[in-house]
Coordinates of C-alpha atoms in Angstrom, one line a residue:
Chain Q
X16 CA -4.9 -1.5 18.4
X17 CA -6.0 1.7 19.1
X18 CA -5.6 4.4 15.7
X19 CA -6.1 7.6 15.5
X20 CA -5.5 10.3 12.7
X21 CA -4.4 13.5 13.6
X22 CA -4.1 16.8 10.9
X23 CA -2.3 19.5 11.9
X24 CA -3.2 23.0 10.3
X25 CA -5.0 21.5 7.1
X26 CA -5.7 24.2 4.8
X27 CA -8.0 22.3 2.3
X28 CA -11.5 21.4 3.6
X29 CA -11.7 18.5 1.1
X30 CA -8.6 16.8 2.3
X31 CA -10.2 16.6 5.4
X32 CA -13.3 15.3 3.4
X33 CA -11.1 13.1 1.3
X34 CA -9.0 12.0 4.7
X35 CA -12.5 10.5 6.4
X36 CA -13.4 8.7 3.6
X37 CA -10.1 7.5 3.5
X38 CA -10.0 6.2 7.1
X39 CA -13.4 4.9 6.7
X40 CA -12.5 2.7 4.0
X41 CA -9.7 0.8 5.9
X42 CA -12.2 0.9 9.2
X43 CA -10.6 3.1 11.3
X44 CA -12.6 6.1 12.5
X45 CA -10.9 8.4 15.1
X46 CA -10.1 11.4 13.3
X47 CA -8.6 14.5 15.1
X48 CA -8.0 18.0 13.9
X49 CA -5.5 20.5 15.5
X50 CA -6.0 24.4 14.8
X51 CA -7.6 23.8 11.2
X52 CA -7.6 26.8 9.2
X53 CA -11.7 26.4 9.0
X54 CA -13.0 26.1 12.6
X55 CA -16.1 24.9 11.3
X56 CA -14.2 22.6 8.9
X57 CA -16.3 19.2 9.7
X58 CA -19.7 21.1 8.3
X59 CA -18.1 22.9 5.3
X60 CA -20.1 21.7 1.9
X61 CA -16.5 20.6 0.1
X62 CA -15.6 18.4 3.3
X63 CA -18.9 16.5 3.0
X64 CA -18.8 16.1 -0.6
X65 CA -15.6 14.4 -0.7
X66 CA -16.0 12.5 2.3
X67 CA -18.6 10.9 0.3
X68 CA -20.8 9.0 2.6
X69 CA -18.0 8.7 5.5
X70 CA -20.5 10.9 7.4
X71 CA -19.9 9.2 11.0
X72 CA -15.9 10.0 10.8
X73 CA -16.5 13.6 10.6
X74 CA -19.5 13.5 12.9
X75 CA -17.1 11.8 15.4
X76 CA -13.9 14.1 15.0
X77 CA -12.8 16.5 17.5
X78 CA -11.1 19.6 17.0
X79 CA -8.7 21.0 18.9
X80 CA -6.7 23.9 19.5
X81 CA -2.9 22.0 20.3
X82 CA -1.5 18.8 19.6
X83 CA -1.4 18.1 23.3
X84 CA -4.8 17.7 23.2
X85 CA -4.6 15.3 20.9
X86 CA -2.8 12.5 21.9
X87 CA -4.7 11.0 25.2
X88 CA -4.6 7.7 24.8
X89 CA -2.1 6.9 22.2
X90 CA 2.0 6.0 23.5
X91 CA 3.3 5.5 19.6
X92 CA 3.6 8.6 17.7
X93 CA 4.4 8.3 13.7
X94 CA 5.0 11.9 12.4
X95 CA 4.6 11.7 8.3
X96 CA 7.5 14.2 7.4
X97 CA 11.2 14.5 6.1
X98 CA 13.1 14.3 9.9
X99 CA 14.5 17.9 10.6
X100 CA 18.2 18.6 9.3
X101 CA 19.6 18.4 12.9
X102 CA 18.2 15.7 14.6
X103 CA 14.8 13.8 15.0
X104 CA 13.4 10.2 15.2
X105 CA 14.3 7.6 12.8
X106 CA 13.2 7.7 9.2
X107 CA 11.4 4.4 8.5
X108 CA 9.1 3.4 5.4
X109 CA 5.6 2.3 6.5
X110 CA 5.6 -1.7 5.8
X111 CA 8.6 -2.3 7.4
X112 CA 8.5 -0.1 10.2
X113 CA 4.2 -1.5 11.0
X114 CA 5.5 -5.2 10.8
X115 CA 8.1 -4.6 13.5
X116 CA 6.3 -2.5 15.5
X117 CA 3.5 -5.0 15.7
X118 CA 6.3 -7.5 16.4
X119 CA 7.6 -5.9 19.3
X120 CA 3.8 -5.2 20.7
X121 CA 3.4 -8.8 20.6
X122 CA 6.6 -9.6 22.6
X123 CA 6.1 -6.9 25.1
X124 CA 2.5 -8.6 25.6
X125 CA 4.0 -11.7 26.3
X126 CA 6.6 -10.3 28.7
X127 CA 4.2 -8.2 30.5
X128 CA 2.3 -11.2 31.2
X129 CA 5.0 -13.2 32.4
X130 CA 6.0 -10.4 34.6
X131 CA 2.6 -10.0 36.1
X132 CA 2.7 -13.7 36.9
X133 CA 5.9 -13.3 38.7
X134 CA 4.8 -10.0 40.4
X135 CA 2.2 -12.3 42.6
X136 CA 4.8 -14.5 44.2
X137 CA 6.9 -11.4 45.3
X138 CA 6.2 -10.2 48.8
X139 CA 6.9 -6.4 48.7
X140 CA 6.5 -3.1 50.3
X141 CA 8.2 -1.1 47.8
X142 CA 5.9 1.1 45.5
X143 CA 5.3 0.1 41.9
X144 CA 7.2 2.1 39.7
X145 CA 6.1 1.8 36.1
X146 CA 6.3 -1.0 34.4
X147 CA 7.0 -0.9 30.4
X148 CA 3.9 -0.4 28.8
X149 CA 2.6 -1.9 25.9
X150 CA 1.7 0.1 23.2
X151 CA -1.5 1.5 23.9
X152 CA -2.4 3.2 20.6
X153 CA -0.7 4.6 17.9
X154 CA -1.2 8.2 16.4
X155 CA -0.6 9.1 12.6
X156 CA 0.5 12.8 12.4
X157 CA 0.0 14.9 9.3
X158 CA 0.9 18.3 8.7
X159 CA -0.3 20.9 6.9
X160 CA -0.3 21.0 2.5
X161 CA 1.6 23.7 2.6
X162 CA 4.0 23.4 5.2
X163 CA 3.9 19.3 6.2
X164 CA 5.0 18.9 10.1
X165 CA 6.5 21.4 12.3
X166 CA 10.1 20.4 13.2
X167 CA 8.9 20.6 17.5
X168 CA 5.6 18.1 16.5
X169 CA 8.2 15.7 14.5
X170 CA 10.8 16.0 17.6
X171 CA 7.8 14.7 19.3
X172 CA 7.2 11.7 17.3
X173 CA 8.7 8.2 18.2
X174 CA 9.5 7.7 14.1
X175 CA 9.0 9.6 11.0
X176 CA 7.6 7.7 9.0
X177 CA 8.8 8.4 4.9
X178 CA 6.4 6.8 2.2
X179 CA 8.7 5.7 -0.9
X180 CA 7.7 8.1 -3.7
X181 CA 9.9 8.8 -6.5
X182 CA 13.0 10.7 -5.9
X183 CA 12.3 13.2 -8.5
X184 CA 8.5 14.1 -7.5
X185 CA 7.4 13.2 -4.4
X186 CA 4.7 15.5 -3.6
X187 CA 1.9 13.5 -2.3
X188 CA -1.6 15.0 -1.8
X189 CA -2.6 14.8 1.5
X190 CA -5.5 12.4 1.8
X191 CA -3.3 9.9 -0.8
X192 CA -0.8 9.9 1.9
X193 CA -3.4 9.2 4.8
X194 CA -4.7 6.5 2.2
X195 CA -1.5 4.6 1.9
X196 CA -0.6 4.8 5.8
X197 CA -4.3 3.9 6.2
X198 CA -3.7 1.1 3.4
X199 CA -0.5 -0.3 5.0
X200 CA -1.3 -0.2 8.4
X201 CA -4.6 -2.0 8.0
X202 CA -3.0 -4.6 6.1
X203 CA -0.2 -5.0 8.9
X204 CA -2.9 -5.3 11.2
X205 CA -4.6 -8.5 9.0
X206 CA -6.2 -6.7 6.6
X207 CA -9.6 -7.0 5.0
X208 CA -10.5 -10.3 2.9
X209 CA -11.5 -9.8 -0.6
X210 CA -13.9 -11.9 -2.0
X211 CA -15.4 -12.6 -5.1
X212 CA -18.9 -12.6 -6.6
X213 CA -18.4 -14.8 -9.3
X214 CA -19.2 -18.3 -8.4
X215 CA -15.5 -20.4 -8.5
X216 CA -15.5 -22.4 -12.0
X217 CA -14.1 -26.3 -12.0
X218 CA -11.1 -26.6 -14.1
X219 CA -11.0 -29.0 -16.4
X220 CA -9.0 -32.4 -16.0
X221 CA -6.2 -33.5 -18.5
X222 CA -8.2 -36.3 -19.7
X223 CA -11.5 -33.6 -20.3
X224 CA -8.5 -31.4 -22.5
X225 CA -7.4 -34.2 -24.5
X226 CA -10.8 -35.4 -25.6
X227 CA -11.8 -31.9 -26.6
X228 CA -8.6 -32.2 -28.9
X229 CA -9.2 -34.9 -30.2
X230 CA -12.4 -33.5 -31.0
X231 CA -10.8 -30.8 -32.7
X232 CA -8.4 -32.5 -34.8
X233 CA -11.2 -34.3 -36.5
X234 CA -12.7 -31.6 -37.0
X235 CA -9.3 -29.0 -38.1
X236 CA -8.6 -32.0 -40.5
X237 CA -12.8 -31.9 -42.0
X238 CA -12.0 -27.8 -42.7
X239 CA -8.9 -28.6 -44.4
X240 CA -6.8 -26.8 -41.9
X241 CA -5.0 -29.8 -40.9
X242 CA -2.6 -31.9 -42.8
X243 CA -3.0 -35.5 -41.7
X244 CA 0.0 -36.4 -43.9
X245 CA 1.8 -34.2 -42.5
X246 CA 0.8 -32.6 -39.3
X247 CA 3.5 -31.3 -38.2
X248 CA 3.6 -29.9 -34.5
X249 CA -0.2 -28.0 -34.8
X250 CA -1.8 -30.2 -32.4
X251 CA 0.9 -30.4 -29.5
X252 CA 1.0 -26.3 -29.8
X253 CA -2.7 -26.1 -29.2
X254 CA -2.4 -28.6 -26.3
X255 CA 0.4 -26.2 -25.0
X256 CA -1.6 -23.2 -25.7
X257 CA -5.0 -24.7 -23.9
X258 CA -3.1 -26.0 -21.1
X259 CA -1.6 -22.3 -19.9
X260 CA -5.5 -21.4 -20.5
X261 CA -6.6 -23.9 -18.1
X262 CA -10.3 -24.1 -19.3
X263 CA -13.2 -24.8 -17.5
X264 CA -15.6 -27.3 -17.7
X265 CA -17.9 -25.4 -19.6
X266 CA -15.3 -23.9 -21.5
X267 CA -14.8 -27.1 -22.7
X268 CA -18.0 -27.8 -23.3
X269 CA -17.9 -24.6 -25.9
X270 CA -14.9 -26.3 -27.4
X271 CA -16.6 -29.2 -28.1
X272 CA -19.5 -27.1 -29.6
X273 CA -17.2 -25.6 -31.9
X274 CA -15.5 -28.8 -33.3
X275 CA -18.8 -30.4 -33.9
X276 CA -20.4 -27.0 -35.9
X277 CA -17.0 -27.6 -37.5
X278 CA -17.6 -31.1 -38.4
X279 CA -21.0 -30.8 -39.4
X280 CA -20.5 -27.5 -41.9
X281 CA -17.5 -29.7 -43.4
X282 CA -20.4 -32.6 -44.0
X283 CA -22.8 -30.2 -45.6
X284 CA -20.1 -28.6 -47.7
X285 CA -19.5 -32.1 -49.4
X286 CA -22.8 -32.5 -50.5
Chain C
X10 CA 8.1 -3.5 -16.9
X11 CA 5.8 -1.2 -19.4
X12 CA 3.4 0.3 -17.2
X13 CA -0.3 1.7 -18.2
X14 CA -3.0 3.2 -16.0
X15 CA -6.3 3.6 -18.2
X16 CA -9.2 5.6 -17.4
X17 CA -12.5 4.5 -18.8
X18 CA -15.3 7.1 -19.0
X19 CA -13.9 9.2 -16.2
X20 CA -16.1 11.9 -15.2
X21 CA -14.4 14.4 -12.7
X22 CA -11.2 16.4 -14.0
X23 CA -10.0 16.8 -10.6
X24 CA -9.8 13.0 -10.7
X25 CA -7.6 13.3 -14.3
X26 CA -5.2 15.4 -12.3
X27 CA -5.1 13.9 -9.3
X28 CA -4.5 10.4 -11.2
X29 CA -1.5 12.0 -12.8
X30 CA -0.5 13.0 -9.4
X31 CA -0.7 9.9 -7.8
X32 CA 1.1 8.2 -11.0
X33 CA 4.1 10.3 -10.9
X34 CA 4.6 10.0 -7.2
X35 CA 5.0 6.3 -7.9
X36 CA 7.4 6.6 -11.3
X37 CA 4.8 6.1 -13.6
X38 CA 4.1 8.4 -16.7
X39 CA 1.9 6.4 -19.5
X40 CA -1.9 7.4 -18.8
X41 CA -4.5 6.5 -22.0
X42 CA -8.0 8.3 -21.0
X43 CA -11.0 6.3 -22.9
X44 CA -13.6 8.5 -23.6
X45 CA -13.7 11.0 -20.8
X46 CA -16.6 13.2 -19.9
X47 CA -14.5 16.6 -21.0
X48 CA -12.8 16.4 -24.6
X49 CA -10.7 19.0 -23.3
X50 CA -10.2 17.3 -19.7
X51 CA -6.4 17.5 -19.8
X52 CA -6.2 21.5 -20.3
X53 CA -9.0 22.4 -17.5
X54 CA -8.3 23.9 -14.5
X55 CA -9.2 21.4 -12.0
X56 CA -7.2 18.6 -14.1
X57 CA -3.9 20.8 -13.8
X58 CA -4.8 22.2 -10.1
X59 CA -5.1 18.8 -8.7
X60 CA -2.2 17.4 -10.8
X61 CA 0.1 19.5 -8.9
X62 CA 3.5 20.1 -11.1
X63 CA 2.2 16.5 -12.7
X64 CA 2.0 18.4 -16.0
X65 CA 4.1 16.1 -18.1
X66 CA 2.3 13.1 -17.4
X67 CA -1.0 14.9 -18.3
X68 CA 1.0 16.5 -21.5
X69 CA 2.0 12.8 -22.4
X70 CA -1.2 11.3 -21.9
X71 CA -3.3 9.9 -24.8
X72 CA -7.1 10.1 -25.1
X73 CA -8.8 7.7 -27.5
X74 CA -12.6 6.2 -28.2
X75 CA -12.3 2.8 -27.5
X76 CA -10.5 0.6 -25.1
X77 CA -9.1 -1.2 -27.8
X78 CA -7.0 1.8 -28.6
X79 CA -5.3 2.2 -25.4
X80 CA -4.3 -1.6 -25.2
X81 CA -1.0 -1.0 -27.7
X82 CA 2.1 -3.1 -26.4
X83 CA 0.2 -4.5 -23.1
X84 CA -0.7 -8.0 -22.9
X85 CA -1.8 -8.2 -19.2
X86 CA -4.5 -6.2 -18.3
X87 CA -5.7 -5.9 -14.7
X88 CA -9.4 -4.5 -13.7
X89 CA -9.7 -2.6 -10.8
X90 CA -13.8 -4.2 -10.3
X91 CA -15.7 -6.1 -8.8
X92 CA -16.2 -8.8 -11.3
X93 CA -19.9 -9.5 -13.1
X94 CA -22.0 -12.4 -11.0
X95 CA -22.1 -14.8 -14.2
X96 CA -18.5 -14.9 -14.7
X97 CA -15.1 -13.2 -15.0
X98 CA -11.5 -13.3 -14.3
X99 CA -10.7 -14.2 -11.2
X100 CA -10.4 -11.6 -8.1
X101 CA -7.4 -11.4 -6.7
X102 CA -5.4 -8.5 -4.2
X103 CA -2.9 -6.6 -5.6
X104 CA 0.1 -7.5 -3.1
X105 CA -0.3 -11.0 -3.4
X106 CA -1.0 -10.8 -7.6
X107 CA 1.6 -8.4 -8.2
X108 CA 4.2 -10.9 -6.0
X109 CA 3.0 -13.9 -8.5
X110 CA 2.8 -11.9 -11.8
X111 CA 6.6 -11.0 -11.1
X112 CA 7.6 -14.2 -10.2
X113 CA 6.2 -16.2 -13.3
X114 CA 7.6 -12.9 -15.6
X115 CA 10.7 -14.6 -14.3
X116 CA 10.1 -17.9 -14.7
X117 CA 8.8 -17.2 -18.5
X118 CA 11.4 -15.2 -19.1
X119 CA 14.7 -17.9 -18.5
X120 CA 12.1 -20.6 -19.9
X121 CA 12.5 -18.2 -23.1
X122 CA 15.8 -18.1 -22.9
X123 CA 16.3 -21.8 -22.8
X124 CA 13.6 -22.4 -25.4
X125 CA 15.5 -19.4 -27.9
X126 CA 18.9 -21.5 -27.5
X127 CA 17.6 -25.3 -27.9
X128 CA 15.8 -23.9 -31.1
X129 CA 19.1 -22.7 -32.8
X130 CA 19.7 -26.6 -32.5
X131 CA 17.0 -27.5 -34.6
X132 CA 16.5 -27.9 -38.4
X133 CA 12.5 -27.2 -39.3
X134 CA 11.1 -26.0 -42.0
X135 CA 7.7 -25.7 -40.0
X136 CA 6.6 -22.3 -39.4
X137 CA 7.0 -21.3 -35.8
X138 CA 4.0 -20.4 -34.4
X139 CA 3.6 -18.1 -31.4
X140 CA 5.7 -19.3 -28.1
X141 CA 4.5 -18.4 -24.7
X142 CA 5.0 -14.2 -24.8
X143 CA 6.4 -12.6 -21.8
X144 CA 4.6 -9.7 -20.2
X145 CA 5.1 -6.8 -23.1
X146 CA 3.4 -4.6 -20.5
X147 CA 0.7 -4.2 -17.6
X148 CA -2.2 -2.2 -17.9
X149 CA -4.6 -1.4 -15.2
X150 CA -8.2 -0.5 -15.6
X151 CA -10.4 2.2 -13.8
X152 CA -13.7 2.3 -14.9
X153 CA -16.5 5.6 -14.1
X154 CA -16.4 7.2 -10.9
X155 CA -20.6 6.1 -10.7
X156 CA -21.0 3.0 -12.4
X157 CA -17.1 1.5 -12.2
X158 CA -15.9 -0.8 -14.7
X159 CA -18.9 -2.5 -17.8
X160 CA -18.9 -6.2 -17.7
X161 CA -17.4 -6.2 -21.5
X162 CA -14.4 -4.6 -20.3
X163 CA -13.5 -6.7 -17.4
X164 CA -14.5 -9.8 -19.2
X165 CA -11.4 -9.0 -21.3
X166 CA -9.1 -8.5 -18.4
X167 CA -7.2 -11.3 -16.7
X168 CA -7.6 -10.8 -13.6
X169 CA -10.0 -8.4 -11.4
X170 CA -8.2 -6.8 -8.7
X171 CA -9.6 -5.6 -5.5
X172 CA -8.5 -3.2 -3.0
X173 CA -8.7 -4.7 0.2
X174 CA -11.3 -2.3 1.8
X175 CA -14.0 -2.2 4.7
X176 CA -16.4 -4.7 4.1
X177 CA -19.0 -2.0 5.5
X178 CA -17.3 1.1 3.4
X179 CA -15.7 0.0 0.2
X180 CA -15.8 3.4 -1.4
X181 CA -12.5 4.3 -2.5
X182 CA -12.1 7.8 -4.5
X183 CA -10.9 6.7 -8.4
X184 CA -7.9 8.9 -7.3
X185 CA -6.9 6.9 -3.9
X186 CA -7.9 3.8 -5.9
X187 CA -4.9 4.9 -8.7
X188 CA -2.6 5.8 -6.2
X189 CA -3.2 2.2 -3.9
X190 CA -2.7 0.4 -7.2
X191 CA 0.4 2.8 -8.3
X192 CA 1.9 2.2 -4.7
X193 CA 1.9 -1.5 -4.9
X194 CA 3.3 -1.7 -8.4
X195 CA 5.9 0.3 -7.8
X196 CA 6.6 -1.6 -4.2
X197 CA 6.4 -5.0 -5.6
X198 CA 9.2 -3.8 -8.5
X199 CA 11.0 -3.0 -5.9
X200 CA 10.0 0.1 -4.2
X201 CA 12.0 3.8 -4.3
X202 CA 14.3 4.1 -1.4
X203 CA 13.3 6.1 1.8
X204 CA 16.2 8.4 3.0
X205 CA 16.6 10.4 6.1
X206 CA 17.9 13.6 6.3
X207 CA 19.3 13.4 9.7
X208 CA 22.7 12.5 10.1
X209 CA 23.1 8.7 11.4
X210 CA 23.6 9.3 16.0
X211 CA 26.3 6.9 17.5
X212 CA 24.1 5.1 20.1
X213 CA 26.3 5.3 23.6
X214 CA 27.8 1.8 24.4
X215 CA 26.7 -0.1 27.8
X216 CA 29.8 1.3 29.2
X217 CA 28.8 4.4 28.7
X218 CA 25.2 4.3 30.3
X219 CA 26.7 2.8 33.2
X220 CA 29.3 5.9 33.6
X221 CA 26.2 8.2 33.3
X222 CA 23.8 6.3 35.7
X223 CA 26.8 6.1 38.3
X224 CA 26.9 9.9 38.3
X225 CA 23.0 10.3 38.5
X226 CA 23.2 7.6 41.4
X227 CA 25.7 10.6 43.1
X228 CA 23.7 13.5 42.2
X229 CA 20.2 11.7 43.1
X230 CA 21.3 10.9 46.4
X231 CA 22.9 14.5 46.7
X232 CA 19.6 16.1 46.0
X233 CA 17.9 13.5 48.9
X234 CA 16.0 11.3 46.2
X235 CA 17.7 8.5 46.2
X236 CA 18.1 6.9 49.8
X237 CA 21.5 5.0 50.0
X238 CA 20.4 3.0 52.9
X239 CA 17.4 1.8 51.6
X240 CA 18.3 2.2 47.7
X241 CA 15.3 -0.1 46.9
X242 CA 15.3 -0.8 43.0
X243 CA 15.7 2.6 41.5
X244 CA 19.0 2.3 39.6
X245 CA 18.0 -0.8 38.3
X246 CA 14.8 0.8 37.5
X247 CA 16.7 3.7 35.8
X248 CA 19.3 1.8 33.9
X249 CA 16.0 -0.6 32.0
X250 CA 14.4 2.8 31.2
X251 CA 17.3 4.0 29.3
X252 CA 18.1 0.6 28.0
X253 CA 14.7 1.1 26.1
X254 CA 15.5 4.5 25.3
X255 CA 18.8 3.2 23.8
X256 CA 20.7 6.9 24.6
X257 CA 23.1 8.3 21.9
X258 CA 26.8 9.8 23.3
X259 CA 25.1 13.1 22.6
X260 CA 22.4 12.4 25.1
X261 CA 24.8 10.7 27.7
X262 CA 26.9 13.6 27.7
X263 CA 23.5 15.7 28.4
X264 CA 22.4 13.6 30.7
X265 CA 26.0 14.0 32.9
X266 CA 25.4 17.4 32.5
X267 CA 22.3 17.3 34.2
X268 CA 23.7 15.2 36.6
X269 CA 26.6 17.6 37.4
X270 CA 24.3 19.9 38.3
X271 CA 22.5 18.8 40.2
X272 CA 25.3 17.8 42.4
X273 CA 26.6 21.6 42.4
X274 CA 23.1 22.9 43.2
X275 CA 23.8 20.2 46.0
X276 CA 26.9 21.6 47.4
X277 CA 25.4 25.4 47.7
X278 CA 22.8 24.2 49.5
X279 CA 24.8 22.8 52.1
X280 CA 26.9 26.5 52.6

């Protein structure tokens, strides 16, 4: 779906820095300024630094004198701001409001398709009004670090959306508040995978554990740490402890290597 | 559950602050510095500018030499790294990890309890050794904003987590990194609550639209819009948009109003 960041009257040329590089990370890219307090903003030496390689976001963001201008193209419209005292659009927190709101696209998909099928078996002269639309994009609205949203931009807005911060400091930076709506949203939409670079290890089998100690008690018994007479519960607790490790073959394979130095310093200590 | 953010080698004060920032949005107050570029990096004046009112976490915070000094009364450690190419913990994403965590803290915890009240059954005279330990604490683990996290630290983590992130931009600011991490903790223990400021509107019952859109029918045909021979669909029309729009009594009794006068501008046109 269609994303777009809009910053209303940011102050801080780094937070527009820090908001690209923010974007850029969870792969969205249409950044839009409204009425920044640095017209040239987007080439400003402290925006560059801290976008920090996200180069193309800031190449590709327009500026813009009004929020009007900023929101061809988009029908959903989440302020990020406390909802005036009076009146405004629902307060929702991000993960629960995205999952719906993706929901709802979905079934409005489906509905519009039905409908369209319909449509063709209808013989009609009267003129298509408008049908409801599916979401066509949604905007993220963030106002300035001083100020946050103006009270007419949030009565705007179809939610306000409230990220949960404690209750007795919840003074979010800026770009960490683009990052988490950024963060959430892209998750919502799927997310990214994550992968690994270490190559997946095979876990040992129980019968691979219990010759390994075996192994060992030989070789706790040759050290003189283990009481053959009386054992008491030292092997079954290592066999408890070894299972929540859940060694590797080749961990295994260490454990083996230790028993046996065990077993052969024990031989030469007889001698 | 004890809660420990850890900054290895950290470089940038404004990162420091901006950490502490980012912590205390999300409840969380225990920060251990390892080593740090400044000595001094908690009384500079990028530290405290980009804490933002943060002061007590930065006044609480602990710097030491070694990693194994800021490890006190933790026992699961997480590193936020990509993990070393031989071999590591495993990687894993922090919604799904901090979900399983949680839910074997649980399990461990009434296994525990079970385990503590059979035992009081029991004569021994055997020592007890260790039993499985519930979580005392989680740390997490941000390594230099240049080089990340050394292989010798994350070997000694148990798991590696990763930021779900643009495969083609993974570069996440230590900061936004922190406050990802801080934000998903704090969700998956069960989240601050989001409130609105705006007092709750009584959505207007279907009764109530009807009454409305039975004046507008009036005052639409009354101002020659609405042609009561040929009426086509636009009531219908009407009454699905603001079945979307889901009207409070506040804006059906504005909605009347603009439907009363309409019809009066009606009836002086007629004189």
């Amino acid at each position: 779906m269609k994303t777009r960041f809009v910053l209303i009257h940011t102050s801080h040329a780094g937070n527009v820095g820090a908001t690209a590089r923010a974007m850029k990370t969870m792969g969205f890219g249409d950044l839009v300024l409204v009425a920044p307090r640095w017209p040239n903003v987007l080439r400003r030496e402290e925006t560059i630094q801290r976008a920090s390689g996200a180069l193309d976001v800031l190449e590709n963001a327009r500026i813009v004198a009004t929020l009007d201008e900023a929101l061809d193209g988009v029908s959903h419209l989440c302020a990020t701001a406390m909802t005036p005292r009076d009146f405004g659009p629902p307060t929702v927190a991000p993960r629960a409001h995205f999952e719906s709101l993706l929901k709802s696209e979905l079934m409005t998909h489906s509905q519009q398709a039905l409908e369209a099928k319909n449509t063709l078996n209808i013989a009609s002269n009267e003129t298509p009004l408008a049908e409801p639309v599916a979401q066509a994009g949604v905007a993220f609205l963030f106002g300035s670090e001083r100020f946050g949203m103006a009270n007419e931009d949030v009565y705007r807005c179809h939610v306000a959306l409230s990220i949960p911060t404690n209750p007795q400091f919840s003074s979010l930076n800026l770009a960490a508040a683009v990052q988490l709506i950024a963060y959430e949203w892209r998750q919502a939409l799927g997310g990214f995978p994550v992968h690994s670079s270490t190559p997946p290890a095979q876990q040992a089998d129980a019968q691979q554990v219990a010759g390994m100690l075996a192994h060992w008690e030989q070789a706790l018994a040759a050290i003189g740490f283990l009481d053959t007479d009386a054992p008491k519960k030292l092997m079954p607790r290592l066999n408890q402890m070894f299972n929540r490790a859940q060694p590797t073959q080749e961990e295994i394979h260490i454990l083996r290597g230790v028993a046996k130095a065990m077993l052969q310093t024990a031989a030469q200590a007889k001698h």
